[in-house]
Phi, psi and omega in degrees: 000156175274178175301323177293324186283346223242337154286003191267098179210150196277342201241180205254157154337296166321322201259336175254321167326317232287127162267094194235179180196105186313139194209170173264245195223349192085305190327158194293147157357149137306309181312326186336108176311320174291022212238121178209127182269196188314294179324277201310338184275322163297321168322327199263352211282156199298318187253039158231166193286130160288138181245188183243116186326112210256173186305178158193133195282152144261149151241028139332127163236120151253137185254137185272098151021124165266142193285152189291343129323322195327144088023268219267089138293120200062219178293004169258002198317338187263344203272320172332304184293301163356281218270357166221112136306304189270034152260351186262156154254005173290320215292154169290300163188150197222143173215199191280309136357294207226131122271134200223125185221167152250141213273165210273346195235050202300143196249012162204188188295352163203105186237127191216164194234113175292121173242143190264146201263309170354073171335306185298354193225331176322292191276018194271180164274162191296310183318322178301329199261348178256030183262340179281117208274321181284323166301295174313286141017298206293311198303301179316325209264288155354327162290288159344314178302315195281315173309332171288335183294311215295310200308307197312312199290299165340266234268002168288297172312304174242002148336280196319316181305321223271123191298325145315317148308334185283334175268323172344293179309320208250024154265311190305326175263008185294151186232113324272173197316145137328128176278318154322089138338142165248151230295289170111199158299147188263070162295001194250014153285301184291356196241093164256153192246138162202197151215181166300151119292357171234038154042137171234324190256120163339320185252125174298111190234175193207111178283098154215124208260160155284166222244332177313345181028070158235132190192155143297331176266009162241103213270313188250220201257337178290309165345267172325302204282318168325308164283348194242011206229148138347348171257010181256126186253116165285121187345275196333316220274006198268127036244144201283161170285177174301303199256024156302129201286336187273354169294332183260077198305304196308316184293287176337336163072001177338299212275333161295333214284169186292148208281121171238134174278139170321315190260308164286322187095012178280151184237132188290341207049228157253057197233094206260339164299298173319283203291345154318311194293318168291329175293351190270341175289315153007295186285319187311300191296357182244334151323305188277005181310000000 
């Protein structure tokens, strides 16, 4: 990439400096076997059909200090979760492969970051590193698992609102229960994966998110746009052709363009206070879907 390109980057100064470390709430891992949202307790409860308890995501944050020694700084900042996954409590869950966290400046009400363990790749840019067909493979299917948690968390969070969910809800409290769920929301509809085409962090991650871009950490226009534009490439669109247009962020201008809500498509131009003030009405109203 050129230098122009190579400036098309979504998060602020502030945001790759801060010595900070993305965290939750403390409560144990998503892996945690013992980690049970609303759903799984009704489910489990004596006079309902039993299920087998599932992972669970929060999008709770507490952040922990980095210690002033600490290595991984700045544009390194992820390599930290890397090289211990089990001193943070952002991690999510960890194998030999994947870390999987939560992100610390998170751009919508559940945002999490996958990071791949893989030495030969870690430091590549993603287009590079997903050139590798067998790497690639590995990446998708590990996404999915996390989209799917993302997915878990969603109806944990926002089942109740949701107009779609209700019957779902009222089999599950039925006395007695259903032997069948009907299906409810396609929360894994609500979740998107991706990376940058411009990168901000050294270490290769993979974003996946809820689609609301509702965050308090979403301050300006690159922000947004980083998520709503092309330049956030979805894992599936992988592997790109050679003349795909999004290997060239810069020339594209992604990160300029006028501000559009996700969900309706009003376009804000650059009145990124307006479109803030809407997307949080958005959200209320893609909750009760």
């Amino acid at each position: 990439m050129d230098n122009k390109e190579l400036a098309e980057e979504a998060i602020t100064s502030e945001e790759i400096n801060a010595r900070i470390l993305p965290g939750h709430s403390g409560k144990k891992p998503l892996a945690n076997a013992k980690s049970r949202n609303a759903f799984t307790e009704l489910m489990s409860s004596p006079q309902k059909p039993k299920v087998k308890p599932t992972p669970k995501v929060t999008s709770r944050r507490m952040i922990p200090t980095q210690p002033p020694d600490a290595p991984f700084t700045g544009r390194n900042g992820l390599g930290a979760y890397m090289a211990s996954p089990t001193n943070f409590p952002a991690v999510i869950y960890h194998s030999e492969e994947f870390v999987a966290i939560y992100d610390g400046f998170p751009k919508s009400s559940v945002h999490v970051l996958l990071l791949p363990l893989n030495p030969a790749k870690t430091l590549l840019h993603p287009f590079e590193a997903f050139e590798d067909p067998h790497f690639l493979a590995s990446v998708k299917t590990e996404v999915k698992k996390l989209k799917a948690l993302v997915a878990s968390e969603l109806r944990r969070l926002y089942g109740k609102h949701s107009t779609s969910e209700q019957a779902r809800i009222q089999a599950m409290e039925a006395n007695p229960p259903r032997e069948v769920l009907p299906p409810g929301r396609d929360w894994e509809k609500e979740v998107l994966t991706g990376i940058h085409s411009g990168p901000s962090m050294n270490h290769l991650h993979i974003h996946v998110l809820s689609v609301d871009r509702h965050s308090s950490c979403m301050k300006h226009k690159k922000h947004y746009n980083s998520f709503a534009t092309p330049f956030l490439v979805d894992v599936e669109d992988f592997p790109l052709s050679p003349d795909d247009i999004r290997r060239h962020p810069g020339g594209q201008g992604y990160l300029k363009s006028d501000l559009v809500c996700w969900r309706c498509h009003q376009n804000f131009k650059a009145d990124f206070a307006g479109l803030k003030q809407h997307l949080a009405q958005e959200f209320e109203e893609w909750k009760r879907e």
